[in-house]
Short mmCIF file of C-alpha atoms in Angstrom, two decimals:
data_model
loop_
_atom_site.label_atom_id
_atom_site.label_comp_id
_atom_site.label_asym_id
_atom_site.label_seq_id
_atom_site.Cartn_x
_atom_site.Cartn_y
_atom_site.Cartn_z
CA HIS A 1 -71.15 90.23 226.79
CA GLY A 2 -68.18 88.58 224.85
CA ILE A 3 -66.36 91.52 223.32
CA ASN A 4 -64.06 94.29 224.73
CA ALA A 5 -64.18 96.78 222.01
CA LYS A 6 -61.64 99.17 223.74
CA MET A 7 -59.06 96.29 223.71
CA ILE A 8 -59.46 95.86 219.87
CA GLU A 9 -59.37 99.62 219.28
CA ASP A 10 -56.08 99.98 221.29
CA HIS A 11 -54.47 96.98 219.37
CA PHE A 12 -55.32 98.24 216.08
CA GLY A 13 -55.75 101.95 216.32
CA LYS A 14 -59.03 102.01 214.80
CA LEU A 15 -62.62 103.05 216.30
CA THR A 16 -64.17 100.23 217.31
CA LEU A 17 -68.02 99.88 218.28
CA ASN A 18 -69.76 97.05 220.10
CA LEU A 19 -73.20 96.80 218.53
CA GLY A 20 -74.11 93.57 220.31
CA ASP A 21 -77.89 93.39 221.50
CA TYR A 22 -80.43 90.69 222.46
CA ALA A 23 -79.86 87.88 220.33
CA GLY A 24 -83.61 87.04 220.03
CA TYR A 25 -84.10 89.92 217.51
CA PRO A 26 -83.79 88.63 213.91
CA LEU A 27 -80.53 88.91 211.95
CA LYS A 28 -82.13 90.50 209.00
CA ILE A 29 -83.07 93.76 211.11
CA ARG A 30 -79.38 94.24 212.23
CA LEU A 31 -78.13 93.64 208.58
CA TYR A 32 -80.60 96.54 207.39
CA ARG A 33 -79.43 98.65 210.23
CA THR A 34 -75.79 97.95 209.07
CA TYR A 35 -76.77 98.98 205.54
CA LYS A 36 -77.96 102.12 206.70
CA PHE A 37 -75.29 103.35 208.82
CA ALA A 38 -72.12 101.75 207.74
CA HIS A 39 -69.32 103.49 205.71
CA LYS A 40 -66.95 102.46 203.34
CA GLY A 41 -64.13 100.76 204.86
CA ASP A 42 -65.83 99.62 208.04
CA VAL A 43 -65.33 96.05 209.21
CA VAL A 44 -68.08 94.24 210.78
CA ILE A 45 -67.11 91.21 213.05
CA TYR A 46 -69.93 88.83 213.49
CA PRO A 47 -69.69 86.19 216.37
CA LEU A 48 -73.23 85.23 215.75
CA GLU A 49 -75.07 82.73 218.08
CA TYR A 50 -76.05 79.56 216.49
CA ARG A 51 -79.68 80.51 216.48
CA TYR A 52 -78.91 82.75 213.57
CA TYR A 53 -77.64 79.95 211.46
CA MET A 54 -80.13 77.34 212.31
CA ASN A 55 -83.51 78.80 213.15
CA ASP A 56 -83.73 82.49 213.15
CA VAL A 57 -87.56 82.75 214.50
CA ALA A 58 -88.07 85.65 216.51
CA PRO A 59 -89.59 85.00 220.03
CA THR A 60 -92.74 86.51 221.15
CA VAL A 61 -90.48 89.17 223.03
CA PHE A 62 -89.45 90.56 219.76
CA TYR A 63 -93.05 91.52 218.58
CA LYS A 64 -93.91 92.92 222.26
CA HIS A 65 -90.61 95.13 221.94
CA LEU A 66 -91.48 96.22 218.41
CA LEU A 67 -94.17 98.61 219.43
CA SER A 68 -91.94 100.19 222.17
CA GLU A 69 -88.21 100.40 222.73
CA ILE A 70 -86.81 98.93 219.47
CA TYR A 71 -88.82 100.78 216.94
CA PHE A 72 -85.47 102.36 215.78
CA TYR A 73 -84.64 99.07 214.15
CA PHE A 74 -87.70 99.27 212.01
CA ASP A 75 -87.02 102.75 210.85
CA ASN A 76 -84.06 101.33 208.81
CA LEU A 77 -86.23 98.33 207.07
CA PRO A 78 -87.33 98.92 203.63
CA PHE A 79 -91.22 99.63 203.41
CA ASN A 80 -92.09 95.93 202.28
CA GLU A 81 -89.88 94.42 205.12
CA LYS A 82 -91.89 96.64 207.57
CA LEU A 83 -95.14 95.45 206.50
CA LYS A 84 -94.13 91.92 206.76
CA VAL A 85 -93.07 92.27 210.49
CA MET A 86 -96.12 94.23 211.43
CA LEU A 87 -98.30 91.44 209.71
CA GLN A 88 -96.54 88.91 211.80
CA THR A 89 -97.07 90.94 215.13
CA PRO A 90 -99.68 89.43 217.34
CA ALA A 91 -102.73 91.53 217.59
CA SER A 92 -102.80 91.19 221.52
CA TYR A 93 -99.45 93.13 221.60
CA VAL A 94 -101.09 95.94 220.00
CA PHE A 95 -104.09 95.93 222.44
CA ILE A 96 -101.77 95.45 225.41
CA THR A 97 -99.73 98.63 224.70
CA GLY A 98 -103.03 100.42 224.00
CA VAL A 99 -104.66 101.86 221.03
CA LYS A 100 -103.08 105.45 221.40
CA LYS A 101 -99.60 104.20 222.23
CA ALA A 102 -99.72 101.66 219.46
CA ALA A 103 -100.78 104.39 216.68
CA SER A 104 -97.99 106.62 217.99
CA ASN A 105 -95.45 103.93 217.80
CA LEU A 106 -96.76 102.82 214.15
CA LYS A 107 -95.98 106.36 212.96
CA LYS A 108 -92.43 106.00 214.49
CA LEU A 109 -92.02 103.06 212.30
CA PHE A 110 -92.65 104.84 208.85
CA ARG A 111 -91.59 108.35 209.73
CA ASP A 112 -88.37 109.68 207.54
CA LYS A 113 -86.68 111.23 210.48
CA LEU A 114 -84.69 108.50 212.56
CA PRO A 115 -84.86 108.78 216.30
CA LYS A 116 -81.79 109.49 218.39
CA GLU A 117 -81.08 105.88 219.66
CA PHE A 118 -78.59 106.86 222.24
CA ASP A 119 -76.12 109.34 223.25
CA LEU A 120 -73.37 108.34 220.78
CA LYS A 121 -70.54 110.95 222.14
CA ALA A 122 -71.11 109.43 225.70
CA THR A 123 -71.02 105.82 224.57
CA LEU A 124 -67.70 106.45 222.61
CA LYS A 125 -66.16 108.30 225.51
CA GLU A 126 -66.93 105.72 228.19
CA HIS A 127 -67.38 101.96 226.93
CA ARG A 128 -67.69 101.99 223.18
CA GLY A 129 -70.86 100.27 223.71
CA ASP A 130 -69.32 97.30 225.61
CA TYR A 131 -71.72 95.79 228.34
CA LEU A 132 -69.76 95.85 231.60
CA TYR A 133 -72.02 93.96 234.19
CA LYS A 134 -69.96 93.28 237.14
CA GLY A 135 -72.57 92.12 239.57
CA GLN A 136 -73.65 88.63 240.15
CA LEU A 137 -76.97 88.19 238.11
CA PRO A 138 -79.71 85.50 239.10
CA GLN A 139 -79.13 82.41 236.70
CA LYS A 140 -81.44 82.44 233.84
CA ASP A 141 -83.80 79.55 232.69
CA ASP A 142 -81.38 78.68 230.03
CA MET A 143 -79.32 77.05 232.79
CA LYS A 144 -81.83 74.37 233.51
CA VAL A 145 -80.55 72.69 230.27
CA PRO A 146 -77.08 71.50 229.62
CA CYS A 147 -75.01 73.92 227.54
CA ASP A 148 -74.55 71.52 224.45
CA GLU A 149 -78.37 70.84 224.19
CA TYR A 150 -79.05 74.75 224.81
CA ILE A 151 -76.81 75.88 221.98
CA PHE A 152 -77.61 73.24 219.38
CA THR A 153 -80.73 71.25 220.06
CA LYS A 154 -82.96 74.02 221.13
CA GLU A 155 -82.67 75.49 217.76
CA ILE A 156 -82.74 72.51 215.59
CA THR A 157 -85.37 72.52 212.86
CA GLY A 158 -85.95 69.52 210.42
CA GLY A 159 -84.49 66.93 212.94
CA ARG A 160 -80.83 67.96 212.67
CA ALA A 161 -78.57 70.73 213.01
CA ALA A 162 -78.17 72.57 209.75
CA ILE A 163 -78.06 75.72 207.87
CA SER A 164 -81.27 77.22 207.47
CA GLU A 165 -82.99 79.12 204.51
CA ALA A 166 -83.36 81.88 206.41
CA PHE A 167 -79.71 82.41 206.90
CA LYS A 168 -79.05 81.47 203.38
CA GLU A 169 -81.06 84.63 202.64
CA ASN A 170 -79.47 86.80 204.97
CA ILE A 171 -75.96 85.79 203.42
CA LYS A 172 -77.32 87.26 200.04
CA LEU A 173 -78.17 90.42 202.06
CA VAL A 174 -74.94 90.53 203.64
CA LYS A 175 -73.26 90.32 199.91
CA LYS A 176 -75.38 93.06 199.00
CA ILE A 177 -74.18 95.42 201.90
CA GLU A 178 -70.54 94.40 201.07
CA LYS A 179 -70.78 95.43 197.40
CA GLU A 180 -72.89 98.32 197.77
CA LYS A 181 -71.44 100.08 200.88
CA GLY A 182 -67.75 98.76 200.78
CA VAL A 183 -67.98 96.91 204.04
CA LYS A 184 -65.96 93.96 204.99
CA PHE A 185 -67.71 91.21 207.11
CA ILE A 186 -65.51 88.67 209.29
CA PHE A 187 -67.28 85.68 210.99
CA THR A 188 -66.30 83.83 213.99
CA TYR A 189 -67.81 81.55 216.58
CA PRO A 190 -69.91 83.03 219.29
CA THR A 191 -68.68 82.98 223.01
CA VAL A 192 -69.75 80.15 225.11
CA ILE A 193 -69.00 79.48 228.87
CA GLY A 194 -69.27 76.11 230.57
CA GLU A 195 -67.94 72.61 230.97
CA SER A 196 -70.42 70.76 228.63
CA CYS A 197 -70.90 73.30 225.76
CA TYR A 198 -68.57 71.40 223.30
CA ASP A 199 -69.10 67.87 224.81
CA PHE A 200 -69.28 65.88 221.49
CA SER A 201 -69.52 62.60 223.54
CA GLY A 202 -73.58 62.60 223.63
CA GLU A 203 -76.17 61.24 221.34
CA LYS A 204 -75.85 64.11 218.97
CA GLY A 205 -72.20 65.02 219.71
CA VAL A 206 -71.03 63.66 216.21
CA GLU A 207 -73.77 65.80 214.46
CA PHE A 208 -72.95 69.07 216.49
CA LYS A 209 -69.25 68.78 215.63
CA LYS A 210 -70.08 68.26 211.92
CA PHE A 211 -72.30 71.02 211.96
CA LEU A 212 -69.51 73.27 213.32
CA ILE A 213 -67.37 72.33 210.42
CA GLU A 214 -70.07 72.84 207.90
CA LEU A 215 -71.00 76.28 209.54
CA LYS A 216 -67.44 77.39 208.66
CA ASN A 217 -67.17 75.85 205.25
CA TYR A 218 -70.58 77.38 204.24
CA ILE A 219 -69.42 80.94 205.19
CA THR A 220 -66.04 80.56 203.50
CA SER A 221 -67.71 79.29 200.23
CA ASN A 222 -69.68 82.31 200.09
CA GLY A 223 -66.56 84.37 199.90
CA PHE A 224 -66.31 85.44 203.60
CA GLU A 225 -63.56 85.13 205.99
CA PHE A 226 -64.24 82.91 208.84
CA ILE A 227 -61.41 83.18 211.54
CA GLY A 228 -60.56 81.03 214.20
CA ASP A 229 -61.63 77.54 215.52
CA PHE A 230 -64.87 77.17 217.88
CA ASN A 231 -62.50 76.58 220.80
CA ASP A 232 -61.05 79.88 220.46
CA SER A 233 -64.17 81.42 221.56
CA TYR A 234 -64.80 78.80 224.38
CA LEU A 235 -64.47 79.32 227.95
CA PRO A 236 -65.15 76.06 229.70
CA ASP A 237 -64.65 77.27 233.22
CA ARG A 238 -67.88 78.69 234.60
CA LYS A 239 -66.11 81.23 236.77
CA TYR A 240 -66.06 83.06 233.47
CA MET A 241 -69.94 83.07 233.34
CA LEU A 242 -72.05 86.05 234.03
CA ASP A 243 -75.68 84.63 234.03
CA THR A 244 -76.01 82.14 231.04
CA TRP A 245 -74.00 79.95 228.54
CA PHE A 246 -73.62 83.05 226.22
CA HIS A 247 -72.87 85.74 228.52
CA ALA A 248 -69.23 86.19 229.90
CA ASN A 249 -68.42 88.28 232.96
CA PRO A 250 -65.59 91.04 232.31
CA ASP A 251 -62.68 88.51 232.80
CA GLY A 252 -64.06 85.99 230.47
CA ARG A 253 -64.83 88.80 228.04
CA ASP A 254 -61.31 90.04 228.00
CA ILE A 255 -59.80 86.57 227.78
CA ARG A 256 -61.99 85.72 224.66
CA THR A 257 -61.25 89.31 223.11
CA LYS A 258 -57.46 88.70 223.51
CA LYS A 259 -57.75 85.42 221.47
CA LEU A 260 -60.27 87.34 218.85
CA ILE A 261 -57.46 89.93 218.60
CA GLU A 262 -54.58 87.03 217.82
CA ASN A 263 -57.06 85.48 215.17
CA LEU A 264 -57.56 88.82 213.50
CA ASP A 265 -53.80 89.48 213.44
CA LYS A 266 -53.39 86.15 211.59
CA SER A 267 -56.20 86.78 209.23
CA ASN A 268 -56.71 89.11 206.14
CA PHE A 269 -58.07 91.75 208.18
CA LYS A 270 -54.97 93.58 209.34
CA ASN A 271 -53.64 93.62 205.69
CA ASP A 272 -56.85 94.90 204.43
CA LEU A 273 -57.41 97.40 207.34
CA TYR A 274 -53.96 99.28 206.58
CA ALA A 275 -53.97 98.81 202.82
CA ASP A 276 -57.34 101.03 202.57
CA SER A 277 -56.69 104.31 203.17
CA LEU A 278 -60.41 104.91 203.28
CA SER A 279 -60.89 102.78 206.31
CA ASN A 280 -61.51 104.67 209.44
CA SER A 281 -63.35 102.57 211.77
CA SER A 282 -63.88 98.79 212.85
CA ILE A 283 -67.30 97.60 214.02
CA SER A 284 -67.40 94.74 216.21
CA ASN A 285 -70.69 93.16 216.83
#
């Protein structure tokens, strides 16, 4: 909901896909999917929501979907990772889906042939994978919590906002993908909408602001480019909100994407993009 892939494509002249998905699904499964499908020269832009840095614990809905619509993620996992996730899946979900359906979907997880996830040609022709919801949606339960509390306190483990061990392990996987696949990763801050999202005057305001700086320093110290300031991805006015703190409407999405393009123009991205003759696509996630 925060990226206009076509705007990026038109500016840089490189095929751009929006691979954004439900943020509750763990980062690791996204990384293995990238490892499977990315080509040398691809650029992956990661405006990761803060939960991926602080507490990447999958919600129960993730395991519910495991045996149904998102089985394709697991076709891309190594065998040992498939086993780990299956062992973590509550038995109740297996019974809910029914023994026959569960058995059928378990076969899908371990088959060699990948399923057709979506009509890629139609996706590229029309919207490049962007979500273009224009209607007003009911406000989510997220809105019952102030924005700053929702995006920081909600995900804190160990009493303070800090980089989690899970993310540190995922960074190792990102390095592996870069090295083995010839892919470039660029990080930036996520889209947030609402007047209180970066209100640092509260009880934990100093801690939250410190975390934002530590986050960028951690990424860059691991050899990755982290572009922009957190304000570059921030839309204080709720008129740009779709239905929750992280979801921008089309107008907000375009404003945010314009700023992202400006930051990409000032980064190493543009030089790398045109210096490498093998670079034929840019992936925005």
